[in-house]
Tab-separated table of N, CA and C in Angstrom:
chain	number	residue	atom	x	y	z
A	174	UNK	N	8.623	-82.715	-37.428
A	174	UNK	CA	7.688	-81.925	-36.687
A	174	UNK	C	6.373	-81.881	-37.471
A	175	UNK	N	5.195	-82.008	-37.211
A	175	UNK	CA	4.106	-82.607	-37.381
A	175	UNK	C	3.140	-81.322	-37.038
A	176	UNK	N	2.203	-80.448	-38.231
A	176	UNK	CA	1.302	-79.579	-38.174
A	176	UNK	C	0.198	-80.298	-37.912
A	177	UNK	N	-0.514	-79.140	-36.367
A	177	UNK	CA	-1.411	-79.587	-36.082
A	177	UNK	C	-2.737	-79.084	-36.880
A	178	UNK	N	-3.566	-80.020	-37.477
A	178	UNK	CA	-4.688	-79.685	-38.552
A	178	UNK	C	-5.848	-79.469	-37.637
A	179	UNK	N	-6.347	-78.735	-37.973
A	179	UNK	CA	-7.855	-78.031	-37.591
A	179	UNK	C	-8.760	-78.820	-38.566
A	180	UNK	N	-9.668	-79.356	-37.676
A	180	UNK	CA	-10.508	-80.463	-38.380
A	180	UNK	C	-11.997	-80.214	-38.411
A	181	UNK	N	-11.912	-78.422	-37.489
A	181	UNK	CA	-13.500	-77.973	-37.383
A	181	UNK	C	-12.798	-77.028	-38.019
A	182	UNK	N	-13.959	-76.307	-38.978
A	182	UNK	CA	-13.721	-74.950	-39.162
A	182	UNK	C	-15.057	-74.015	-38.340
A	183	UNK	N	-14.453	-72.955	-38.548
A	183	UNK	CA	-15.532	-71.768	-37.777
A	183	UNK	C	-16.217	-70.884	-39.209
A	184	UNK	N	-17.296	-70.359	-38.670
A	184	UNK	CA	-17.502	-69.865	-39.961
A	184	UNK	C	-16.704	-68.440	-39.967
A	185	UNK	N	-15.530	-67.958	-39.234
A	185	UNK	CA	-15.094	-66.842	-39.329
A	185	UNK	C	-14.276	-67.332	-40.376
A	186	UNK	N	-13.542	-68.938	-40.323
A	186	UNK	CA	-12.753	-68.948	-41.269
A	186	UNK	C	-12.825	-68.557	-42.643
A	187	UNK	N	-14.416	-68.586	-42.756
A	187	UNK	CA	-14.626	-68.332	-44.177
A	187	UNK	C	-14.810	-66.933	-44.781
A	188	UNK	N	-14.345	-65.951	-43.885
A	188	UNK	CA	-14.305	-64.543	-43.850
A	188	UNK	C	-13.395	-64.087	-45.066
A	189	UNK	N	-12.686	-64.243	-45.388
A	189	UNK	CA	-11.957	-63.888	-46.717
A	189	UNK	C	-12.276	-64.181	-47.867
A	190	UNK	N	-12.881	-65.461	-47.840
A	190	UNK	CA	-13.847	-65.788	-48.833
A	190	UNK	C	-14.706	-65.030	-49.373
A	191	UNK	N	-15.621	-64.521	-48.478
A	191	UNK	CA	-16.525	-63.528	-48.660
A	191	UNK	C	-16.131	-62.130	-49.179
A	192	UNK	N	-15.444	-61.728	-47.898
A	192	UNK	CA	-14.664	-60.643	-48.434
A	192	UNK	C	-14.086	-60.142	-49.832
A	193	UNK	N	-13.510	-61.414	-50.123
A	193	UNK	CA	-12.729	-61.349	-51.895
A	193	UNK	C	-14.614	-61.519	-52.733
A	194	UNK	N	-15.496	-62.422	-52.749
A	194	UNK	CA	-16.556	-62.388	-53.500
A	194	UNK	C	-17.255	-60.760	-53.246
A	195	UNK	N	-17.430	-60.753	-52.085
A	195	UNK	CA	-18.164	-59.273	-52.029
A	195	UNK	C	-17.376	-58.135	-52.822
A	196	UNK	N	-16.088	-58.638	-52.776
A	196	UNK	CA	-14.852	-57.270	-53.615
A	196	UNK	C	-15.247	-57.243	-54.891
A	197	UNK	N	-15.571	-58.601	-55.714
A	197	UNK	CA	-15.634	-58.901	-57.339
A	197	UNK	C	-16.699	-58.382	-57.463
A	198	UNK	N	-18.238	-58.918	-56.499
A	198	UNK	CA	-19.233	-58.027	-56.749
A	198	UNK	C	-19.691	-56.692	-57.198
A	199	UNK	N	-19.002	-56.064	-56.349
A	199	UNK	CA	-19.001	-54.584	-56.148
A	199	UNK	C	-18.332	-54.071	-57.049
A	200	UNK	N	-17.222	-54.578	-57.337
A	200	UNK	CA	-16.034	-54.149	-58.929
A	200	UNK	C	-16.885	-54.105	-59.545
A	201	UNK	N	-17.449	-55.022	-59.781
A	201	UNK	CA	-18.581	-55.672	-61.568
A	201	UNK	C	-19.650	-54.580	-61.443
A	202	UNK	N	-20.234	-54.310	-60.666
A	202	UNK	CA	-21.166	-53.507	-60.651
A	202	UNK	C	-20.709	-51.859	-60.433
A	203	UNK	N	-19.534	-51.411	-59.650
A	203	UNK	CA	-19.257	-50.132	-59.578
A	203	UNK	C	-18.678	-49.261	-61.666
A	204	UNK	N	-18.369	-50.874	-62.073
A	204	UNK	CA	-17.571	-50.964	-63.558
A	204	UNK	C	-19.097	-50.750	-64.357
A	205	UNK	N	-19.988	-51.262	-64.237
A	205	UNK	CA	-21.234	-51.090	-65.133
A	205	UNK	C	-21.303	-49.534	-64.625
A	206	UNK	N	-21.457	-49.275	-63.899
A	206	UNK	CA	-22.528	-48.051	-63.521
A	206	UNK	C	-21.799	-47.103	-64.185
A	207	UNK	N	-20.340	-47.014	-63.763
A	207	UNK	CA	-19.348	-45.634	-64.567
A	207	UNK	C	-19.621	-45.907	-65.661
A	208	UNK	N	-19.647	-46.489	-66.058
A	208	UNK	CA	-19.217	-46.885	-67.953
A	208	UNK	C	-20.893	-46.567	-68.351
A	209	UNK	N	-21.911	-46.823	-67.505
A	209	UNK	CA	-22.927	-46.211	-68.170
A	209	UNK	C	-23.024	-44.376	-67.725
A	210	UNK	N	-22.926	-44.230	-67.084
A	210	UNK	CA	-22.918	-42.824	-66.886
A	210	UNK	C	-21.901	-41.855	-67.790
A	211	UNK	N	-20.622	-42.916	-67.531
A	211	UNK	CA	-19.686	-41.633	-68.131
A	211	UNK	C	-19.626	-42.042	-69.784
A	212	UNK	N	-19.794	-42.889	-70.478
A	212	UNK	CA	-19.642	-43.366	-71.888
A	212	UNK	C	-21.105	-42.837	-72.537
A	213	UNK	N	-20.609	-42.695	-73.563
A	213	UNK	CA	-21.089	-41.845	-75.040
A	213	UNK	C	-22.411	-42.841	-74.767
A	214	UNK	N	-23.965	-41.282	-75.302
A	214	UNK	CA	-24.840	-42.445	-75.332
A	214	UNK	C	-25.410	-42.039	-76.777
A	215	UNK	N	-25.222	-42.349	-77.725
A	215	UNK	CA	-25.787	-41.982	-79.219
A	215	UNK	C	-26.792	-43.438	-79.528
A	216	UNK	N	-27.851	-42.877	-79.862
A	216	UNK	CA	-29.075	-43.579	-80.927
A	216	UNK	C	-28.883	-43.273	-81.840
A	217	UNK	N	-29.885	-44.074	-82.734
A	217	UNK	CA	-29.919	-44.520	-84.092
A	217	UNK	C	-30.717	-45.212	-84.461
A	218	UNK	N	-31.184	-45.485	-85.927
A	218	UNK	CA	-32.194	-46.313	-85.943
A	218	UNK	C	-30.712	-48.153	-86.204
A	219	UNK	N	-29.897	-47.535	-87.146
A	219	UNK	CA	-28.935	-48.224	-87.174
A	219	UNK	C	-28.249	-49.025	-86.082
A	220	UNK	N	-27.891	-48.682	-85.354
A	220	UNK	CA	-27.333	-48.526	-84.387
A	220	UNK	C	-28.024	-49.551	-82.900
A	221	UNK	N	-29.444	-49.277	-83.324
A	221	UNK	CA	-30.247	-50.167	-82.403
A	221	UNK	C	-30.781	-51.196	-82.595
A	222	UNK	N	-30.760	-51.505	-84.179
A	222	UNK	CA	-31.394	-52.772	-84.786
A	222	UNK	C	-30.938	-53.878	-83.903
A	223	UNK	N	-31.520	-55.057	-84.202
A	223	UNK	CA	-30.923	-56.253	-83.652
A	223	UNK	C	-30.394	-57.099	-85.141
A	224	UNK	N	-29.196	-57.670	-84.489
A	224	UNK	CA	-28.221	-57.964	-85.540
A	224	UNK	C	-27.638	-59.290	-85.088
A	225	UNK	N	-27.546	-60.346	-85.486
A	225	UNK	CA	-26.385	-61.312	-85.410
A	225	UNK	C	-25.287	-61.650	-85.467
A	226	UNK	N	-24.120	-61.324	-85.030
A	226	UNK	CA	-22.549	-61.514	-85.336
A	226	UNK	C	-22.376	-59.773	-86.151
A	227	UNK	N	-23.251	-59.093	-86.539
A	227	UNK	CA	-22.891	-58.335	-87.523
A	227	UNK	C	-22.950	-58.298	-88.930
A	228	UNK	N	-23.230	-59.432	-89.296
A	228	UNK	CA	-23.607	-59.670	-90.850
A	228	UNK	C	-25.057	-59.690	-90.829
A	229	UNK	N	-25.254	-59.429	-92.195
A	229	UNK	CA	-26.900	-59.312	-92.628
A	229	UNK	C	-26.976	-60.579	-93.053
A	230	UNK	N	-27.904	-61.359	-92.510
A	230	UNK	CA	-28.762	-62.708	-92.977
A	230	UNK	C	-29.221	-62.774	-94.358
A	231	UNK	N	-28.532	-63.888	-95.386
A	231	UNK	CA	-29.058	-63.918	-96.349
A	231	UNK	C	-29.334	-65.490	-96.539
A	232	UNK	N	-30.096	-65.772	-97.566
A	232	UNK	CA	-30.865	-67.094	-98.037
A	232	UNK	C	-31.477	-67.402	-96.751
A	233	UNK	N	-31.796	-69.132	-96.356
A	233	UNK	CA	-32.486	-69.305	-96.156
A	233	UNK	C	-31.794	-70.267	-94.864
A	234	UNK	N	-32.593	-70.226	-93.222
A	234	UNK	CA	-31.576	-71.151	-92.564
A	234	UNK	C	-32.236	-72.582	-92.398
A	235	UNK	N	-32.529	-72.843	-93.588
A	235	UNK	CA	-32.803	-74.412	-93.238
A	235	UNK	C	-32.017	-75.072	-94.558
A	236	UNK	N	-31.038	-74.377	-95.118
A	236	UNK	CA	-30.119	-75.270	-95.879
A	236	UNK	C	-29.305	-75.717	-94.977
A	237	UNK	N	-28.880	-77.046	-95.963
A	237	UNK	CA	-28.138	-78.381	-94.815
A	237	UNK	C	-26.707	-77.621	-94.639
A	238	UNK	N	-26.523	-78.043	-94.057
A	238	UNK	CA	-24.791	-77.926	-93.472
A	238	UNK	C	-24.365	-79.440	-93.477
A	239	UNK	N	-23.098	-79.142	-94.195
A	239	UNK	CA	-21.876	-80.550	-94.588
A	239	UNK	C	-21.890	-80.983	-92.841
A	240	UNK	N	-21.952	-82.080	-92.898
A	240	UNK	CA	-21.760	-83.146	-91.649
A	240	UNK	C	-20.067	-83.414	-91.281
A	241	UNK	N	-19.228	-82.792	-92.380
A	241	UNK	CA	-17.954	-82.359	-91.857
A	241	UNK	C	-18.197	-81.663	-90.631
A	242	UNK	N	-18.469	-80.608	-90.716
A	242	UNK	CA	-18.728	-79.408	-90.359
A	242	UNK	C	-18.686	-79.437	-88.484
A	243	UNK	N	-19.687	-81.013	-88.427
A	243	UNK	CA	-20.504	-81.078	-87.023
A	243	UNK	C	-19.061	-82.106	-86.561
A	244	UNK	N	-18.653	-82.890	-87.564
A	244	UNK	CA	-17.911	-84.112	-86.908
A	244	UNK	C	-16.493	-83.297	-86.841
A	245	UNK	N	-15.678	-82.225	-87.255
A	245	UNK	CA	-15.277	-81.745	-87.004
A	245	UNK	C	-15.159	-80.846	-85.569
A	246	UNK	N	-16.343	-80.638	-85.614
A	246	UNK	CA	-16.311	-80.057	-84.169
A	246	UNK	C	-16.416	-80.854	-83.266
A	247	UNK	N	-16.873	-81.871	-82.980
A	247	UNK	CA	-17.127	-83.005	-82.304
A	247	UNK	C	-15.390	-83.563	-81.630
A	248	UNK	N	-14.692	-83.917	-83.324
A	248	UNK	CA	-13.426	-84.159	-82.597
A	248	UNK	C	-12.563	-82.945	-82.181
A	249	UNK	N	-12.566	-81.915	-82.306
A	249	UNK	CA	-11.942	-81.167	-81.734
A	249	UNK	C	-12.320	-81.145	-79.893
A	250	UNK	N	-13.545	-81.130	-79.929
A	250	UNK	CA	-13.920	-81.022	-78.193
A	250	UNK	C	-13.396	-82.180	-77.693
A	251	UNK	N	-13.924	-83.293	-78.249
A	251	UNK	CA	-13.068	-84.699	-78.477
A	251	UNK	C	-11.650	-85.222	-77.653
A	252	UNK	N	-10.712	-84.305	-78.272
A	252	UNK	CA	-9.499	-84.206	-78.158
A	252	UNK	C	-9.101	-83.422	-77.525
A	253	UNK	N	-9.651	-81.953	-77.239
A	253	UNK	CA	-9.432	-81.241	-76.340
A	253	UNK	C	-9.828	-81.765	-75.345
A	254	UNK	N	-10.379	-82.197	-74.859
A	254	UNK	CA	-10.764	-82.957	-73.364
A	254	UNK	C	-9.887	-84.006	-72.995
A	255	UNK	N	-9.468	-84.687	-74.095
A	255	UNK	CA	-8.827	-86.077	-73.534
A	255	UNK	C	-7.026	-85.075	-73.517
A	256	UNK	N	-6.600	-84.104	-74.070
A	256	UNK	CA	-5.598	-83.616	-73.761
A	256	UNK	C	-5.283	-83.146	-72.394
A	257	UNK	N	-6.726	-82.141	-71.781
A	257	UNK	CA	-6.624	-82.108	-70.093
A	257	UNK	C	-6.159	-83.016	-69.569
A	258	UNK	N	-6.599	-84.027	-69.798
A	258	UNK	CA	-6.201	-85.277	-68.460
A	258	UNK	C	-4.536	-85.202	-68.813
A	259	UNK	N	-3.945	-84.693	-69.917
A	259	UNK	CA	-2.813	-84.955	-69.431
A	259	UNK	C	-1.831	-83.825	-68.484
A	260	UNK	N	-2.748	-82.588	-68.294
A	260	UNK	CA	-1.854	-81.514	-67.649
A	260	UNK	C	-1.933	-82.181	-65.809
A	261	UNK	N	-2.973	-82.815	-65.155
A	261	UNK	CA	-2.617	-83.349	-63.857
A	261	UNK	C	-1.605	-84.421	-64.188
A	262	UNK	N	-1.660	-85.417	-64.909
A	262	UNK	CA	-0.518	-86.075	-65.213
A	262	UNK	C	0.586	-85.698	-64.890
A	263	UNK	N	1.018	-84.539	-65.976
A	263	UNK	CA	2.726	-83.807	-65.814
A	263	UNK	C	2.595	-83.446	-64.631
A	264	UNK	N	1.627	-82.891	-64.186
A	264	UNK	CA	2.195	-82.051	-62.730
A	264	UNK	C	2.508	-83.791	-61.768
A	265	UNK	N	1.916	-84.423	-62.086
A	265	UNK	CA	2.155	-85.106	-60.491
A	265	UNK	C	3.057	-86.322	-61.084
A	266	UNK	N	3.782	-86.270	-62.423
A	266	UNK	CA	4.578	-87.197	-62.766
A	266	UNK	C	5.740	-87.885	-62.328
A	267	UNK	N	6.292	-87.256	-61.756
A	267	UNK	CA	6.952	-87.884	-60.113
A	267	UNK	C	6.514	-88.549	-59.019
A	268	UNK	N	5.734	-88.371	-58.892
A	268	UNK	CA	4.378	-88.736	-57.173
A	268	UNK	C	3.821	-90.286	-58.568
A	269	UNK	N	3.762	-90.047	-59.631
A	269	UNK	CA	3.073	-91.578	-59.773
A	269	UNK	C	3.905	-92.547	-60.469
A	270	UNK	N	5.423	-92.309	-60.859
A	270	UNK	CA	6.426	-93.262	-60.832
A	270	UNK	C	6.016	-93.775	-61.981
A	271	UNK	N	6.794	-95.305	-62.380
A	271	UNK	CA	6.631	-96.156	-63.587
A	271	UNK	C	5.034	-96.100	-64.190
A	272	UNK	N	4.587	-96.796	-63.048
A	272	UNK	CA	2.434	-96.622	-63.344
A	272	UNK	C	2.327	-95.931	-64.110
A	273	UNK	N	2.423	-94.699	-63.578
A	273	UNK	CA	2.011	-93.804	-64.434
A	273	UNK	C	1.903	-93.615	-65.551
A	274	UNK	N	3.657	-93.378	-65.654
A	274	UNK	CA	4.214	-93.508	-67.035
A	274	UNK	C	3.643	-94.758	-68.158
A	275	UNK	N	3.201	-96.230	-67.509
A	275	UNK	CA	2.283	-96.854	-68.397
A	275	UNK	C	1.463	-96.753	-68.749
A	276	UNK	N	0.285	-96.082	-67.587
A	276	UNK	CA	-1.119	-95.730	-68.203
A	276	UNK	C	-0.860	-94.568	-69.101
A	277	UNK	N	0.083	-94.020	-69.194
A	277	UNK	CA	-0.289	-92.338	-70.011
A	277	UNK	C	0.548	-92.887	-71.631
A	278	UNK	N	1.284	-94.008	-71.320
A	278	UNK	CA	1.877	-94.472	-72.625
A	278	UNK	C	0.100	-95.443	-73.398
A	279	UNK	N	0.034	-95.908	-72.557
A	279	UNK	CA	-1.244	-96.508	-73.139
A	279	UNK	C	-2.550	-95.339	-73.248
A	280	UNK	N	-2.724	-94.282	-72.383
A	280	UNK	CA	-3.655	-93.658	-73.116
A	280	UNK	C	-3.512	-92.503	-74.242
A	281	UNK	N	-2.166	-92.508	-74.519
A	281	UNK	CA	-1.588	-91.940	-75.419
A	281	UNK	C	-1.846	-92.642	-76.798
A	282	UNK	N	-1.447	-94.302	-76.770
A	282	UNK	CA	-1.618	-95.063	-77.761
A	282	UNK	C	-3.209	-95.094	-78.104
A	283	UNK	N	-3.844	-95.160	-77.232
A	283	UNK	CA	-5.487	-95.307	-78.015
A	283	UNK	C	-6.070	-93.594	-78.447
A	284	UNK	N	-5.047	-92.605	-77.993
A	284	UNK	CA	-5.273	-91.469	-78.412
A	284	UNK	C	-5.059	-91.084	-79.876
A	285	UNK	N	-3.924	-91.860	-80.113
A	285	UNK	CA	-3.080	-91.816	-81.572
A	285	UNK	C	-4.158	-92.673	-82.655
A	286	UNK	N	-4.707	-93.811	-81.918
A	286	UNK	CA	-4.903	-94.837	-82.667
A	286	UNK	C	-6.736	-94.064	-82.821
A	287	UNK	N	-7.103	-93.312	-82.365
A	287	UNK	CA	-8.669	-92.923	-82.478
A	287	UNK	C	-8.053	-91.526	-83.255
A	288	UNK	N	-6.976	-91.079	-83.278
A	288	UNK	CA	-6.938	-89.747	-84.644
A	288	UNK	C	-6.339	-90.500	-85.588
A	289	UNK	N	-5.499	-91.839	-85.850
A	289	UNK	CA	-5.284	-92.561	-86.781
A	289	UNK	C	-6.674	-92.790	-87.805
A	290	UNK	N	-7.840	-93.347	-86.606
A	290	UNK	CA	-8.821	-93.517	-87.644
A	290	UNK	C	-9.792	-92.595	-88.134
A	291	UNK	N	-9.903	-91.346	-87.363
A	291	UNK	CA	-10.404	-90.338	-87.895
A	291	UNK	C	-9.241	-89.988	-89.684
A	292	UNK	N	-7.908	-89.691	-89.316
A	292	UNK	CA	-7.212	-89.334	-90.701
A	292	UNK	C	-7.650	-90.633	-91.655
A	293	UNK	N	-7.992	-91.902	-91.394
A	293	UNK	CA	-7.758	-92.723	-92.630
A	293	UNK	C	-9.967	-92.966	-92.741
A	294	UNK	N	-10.399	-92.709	-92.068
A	294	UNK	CA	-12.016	-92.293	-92.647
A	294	UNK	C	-11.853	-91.021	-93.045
A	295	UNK	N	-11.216	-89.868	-93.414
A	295	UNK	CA	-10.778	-88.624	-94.024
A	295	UNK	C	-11.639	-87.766	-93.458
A	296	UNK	N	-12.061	-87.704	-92.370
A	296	UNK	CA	-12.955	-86.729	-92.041
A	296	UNK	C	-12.530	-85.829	-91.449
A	297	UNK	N	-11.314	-84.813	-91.786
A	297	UNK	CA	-10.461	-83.976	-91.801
A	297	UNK	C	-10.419	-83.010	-92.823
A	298	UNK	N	-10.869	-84.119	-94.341
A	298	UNK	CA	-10.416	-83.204	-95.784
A	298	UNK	C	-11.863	-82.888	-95.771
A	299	UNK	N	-11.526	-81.474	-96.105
A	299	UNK	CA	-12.596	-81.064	-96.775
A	299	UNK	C	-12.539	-80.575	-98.163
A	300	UNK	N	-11.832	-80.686	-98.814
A	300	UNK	CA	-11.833	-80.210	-100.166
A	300	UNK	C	-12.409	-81.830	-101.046
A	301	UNK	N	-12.025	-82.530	-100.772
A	301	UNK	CA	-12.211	-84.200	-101.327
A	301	UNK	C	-13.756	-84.660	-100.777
A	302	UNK	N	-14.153	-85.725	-101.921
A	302	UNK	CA	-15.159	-86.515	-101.199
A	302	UNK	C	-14.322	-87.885	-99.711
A	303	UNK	N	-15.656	-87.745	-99.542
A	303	UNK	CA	-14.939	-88.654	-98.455
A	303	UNK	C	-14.882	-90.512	-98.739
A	304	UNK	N	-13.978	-91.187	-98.566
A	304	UNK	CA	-14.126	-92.080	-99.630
A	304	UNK	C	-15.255	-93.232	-98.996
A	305	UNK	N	-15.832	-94.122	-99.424
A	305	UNK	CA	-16.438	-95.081	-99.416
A	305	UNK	C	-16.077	-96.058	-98.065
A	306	UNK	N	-16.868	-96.641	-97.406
A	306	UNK	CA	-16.030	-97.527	-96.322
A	306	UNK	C	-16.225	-98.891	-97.092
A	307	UNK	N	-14.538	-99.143	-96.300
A	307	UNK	CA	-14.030	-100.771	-97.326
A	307	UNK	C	-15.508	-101.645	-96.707
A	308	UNK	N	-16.050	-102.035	-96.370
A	308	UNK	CA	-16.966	-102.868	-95.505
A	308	UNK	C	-18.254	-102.866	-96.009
A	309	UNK	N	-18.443	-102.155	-96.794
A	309	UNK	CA	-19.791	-101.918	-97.241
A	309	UNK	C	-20.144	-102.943	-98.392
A	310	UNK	N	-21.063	-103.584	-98.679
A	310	UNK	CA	-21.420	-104.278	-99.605
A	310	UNK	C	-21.352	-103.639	-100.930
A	311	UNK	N	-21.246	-103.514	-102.118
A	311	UNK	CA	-21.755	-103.214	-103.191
A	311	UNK	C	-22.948	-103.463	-103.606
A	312	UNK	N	-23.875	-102.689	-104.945
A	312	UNK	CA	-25.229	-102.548	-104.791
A	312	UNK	C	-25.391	-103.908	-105.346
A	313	UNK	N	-26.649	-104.415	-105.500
A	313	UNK	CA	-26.635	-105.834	-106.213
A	313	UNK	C	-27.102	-105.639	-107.800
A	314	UNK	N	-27.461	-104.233	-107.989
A	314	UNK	CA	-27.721	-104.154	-109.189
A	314	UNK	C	-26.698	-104.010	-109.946
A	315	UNK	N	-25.593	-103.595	-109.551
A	315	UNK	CA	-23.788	-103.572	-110.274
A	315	UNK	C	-23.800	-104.834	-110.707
A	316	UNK	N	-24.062	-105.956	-110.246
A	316	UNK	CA	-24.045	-107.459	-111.235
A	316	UNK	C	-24.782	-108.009	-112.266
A	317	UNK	N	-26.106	-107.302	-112.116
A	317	UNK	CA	-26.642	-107.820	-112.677
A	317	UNK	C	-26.375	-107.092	-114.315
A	318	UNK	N	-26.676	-107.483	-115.686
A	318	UNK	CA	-26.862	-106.847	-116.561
A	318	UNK	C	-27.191	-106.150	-116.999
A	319	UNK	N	-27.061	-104.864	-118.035
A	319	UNK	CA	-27.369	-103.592	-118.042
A	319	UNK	C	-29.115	-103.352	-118.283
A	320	UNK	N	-29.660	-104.108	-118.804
A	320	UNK	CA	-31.098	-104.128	-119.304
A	320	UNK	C	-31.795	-104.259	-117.807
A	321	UNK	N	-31.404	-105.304	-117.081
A	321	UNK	CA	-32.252	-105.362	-115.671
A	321	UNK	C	-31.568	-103.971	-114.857
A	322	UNK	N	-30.812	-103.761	-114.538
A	322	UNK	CA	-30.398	-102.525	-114.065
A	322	UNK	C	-31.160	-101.240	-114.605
A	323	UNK	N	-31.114	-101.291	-115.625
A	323	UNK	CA	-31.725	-99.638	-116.288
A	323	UNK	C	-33.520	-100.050	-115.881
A	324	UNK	N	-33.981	-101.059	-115.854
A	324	UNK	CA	-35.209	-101.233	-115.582
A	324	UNK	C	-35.661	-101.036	-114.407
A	325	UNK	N	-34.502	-101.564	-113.431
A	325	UNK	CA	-35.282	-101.184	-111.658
A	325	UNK	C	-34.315	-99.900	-111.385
């Protein structure tokens, strides 16, 4: 037996819609107004300053920040994003059969294999320097003899 689909809508249909937004509206705003009326109103000179997080600003903000710091955060968003794609996956992991199961084995593998090379470029440790990349040339003054070296 076969539901018959409505392929126009009316704009009454969209009446609940509204209804529920106009409800949140009115919450959000009936919630400000009590809470300013009925909650404690104390000044201060303290109290009113403008403040950041709560700590008092010290030194100076144009010292560098470790580039850990940024690439760290980078792969975390990184990885958190490429983890979403796998929650539609599970849900519809039945509905997409073997396929599936290959592409998510393969985007699993280049998932492993891009935090493989983040752990072996060490940009994880932070207590350690980070080591040297194998690929890099050495300087050309390392060959030469100590007298021309100390000179340039």
């Amino acid at each position: 037996m076969l539901l018959a689909v409505n392929s126009s809508y009316q704009p009454s249909d969209y009446l609940p819609i509204l209804i529920q937004f106009g409800l949140a509206v009115a919450f959000v705003a009936f919630a400000m107004v009590v809470s300013h009326l009925v909650g404690p109103n104390r000044h201060s000179r303290v109290k009113d300053a403008s403040f950041e997080c709560g700590i008092e600003s010290v030194g100076n903000a144009r010292t560098p920040i470790s580039v850990k710091y940024f690439l760290t955060a980078i792969l975390f968003v990184l990885f958190d994003v490429e983890v979403i794609f796998m929650y539609p996956w599970a849900v519809n992991f039945r509905q997409l059969g073997t396929a599936g199961f290959v592409e998510m084995i393969i985007f699993m593998t280049l998932l492993m294999a891009g935090f493989g090379y983040v752990i072996k470029k060490g940009i994880l440790r932070w207590n350690e320097a980070v080591p040297t990349q194998t690929f890099a040339a050495k300087p050309v003054l390392a060959k030469q003899p100590a007298e021309v070296a100390q000179a340039a």
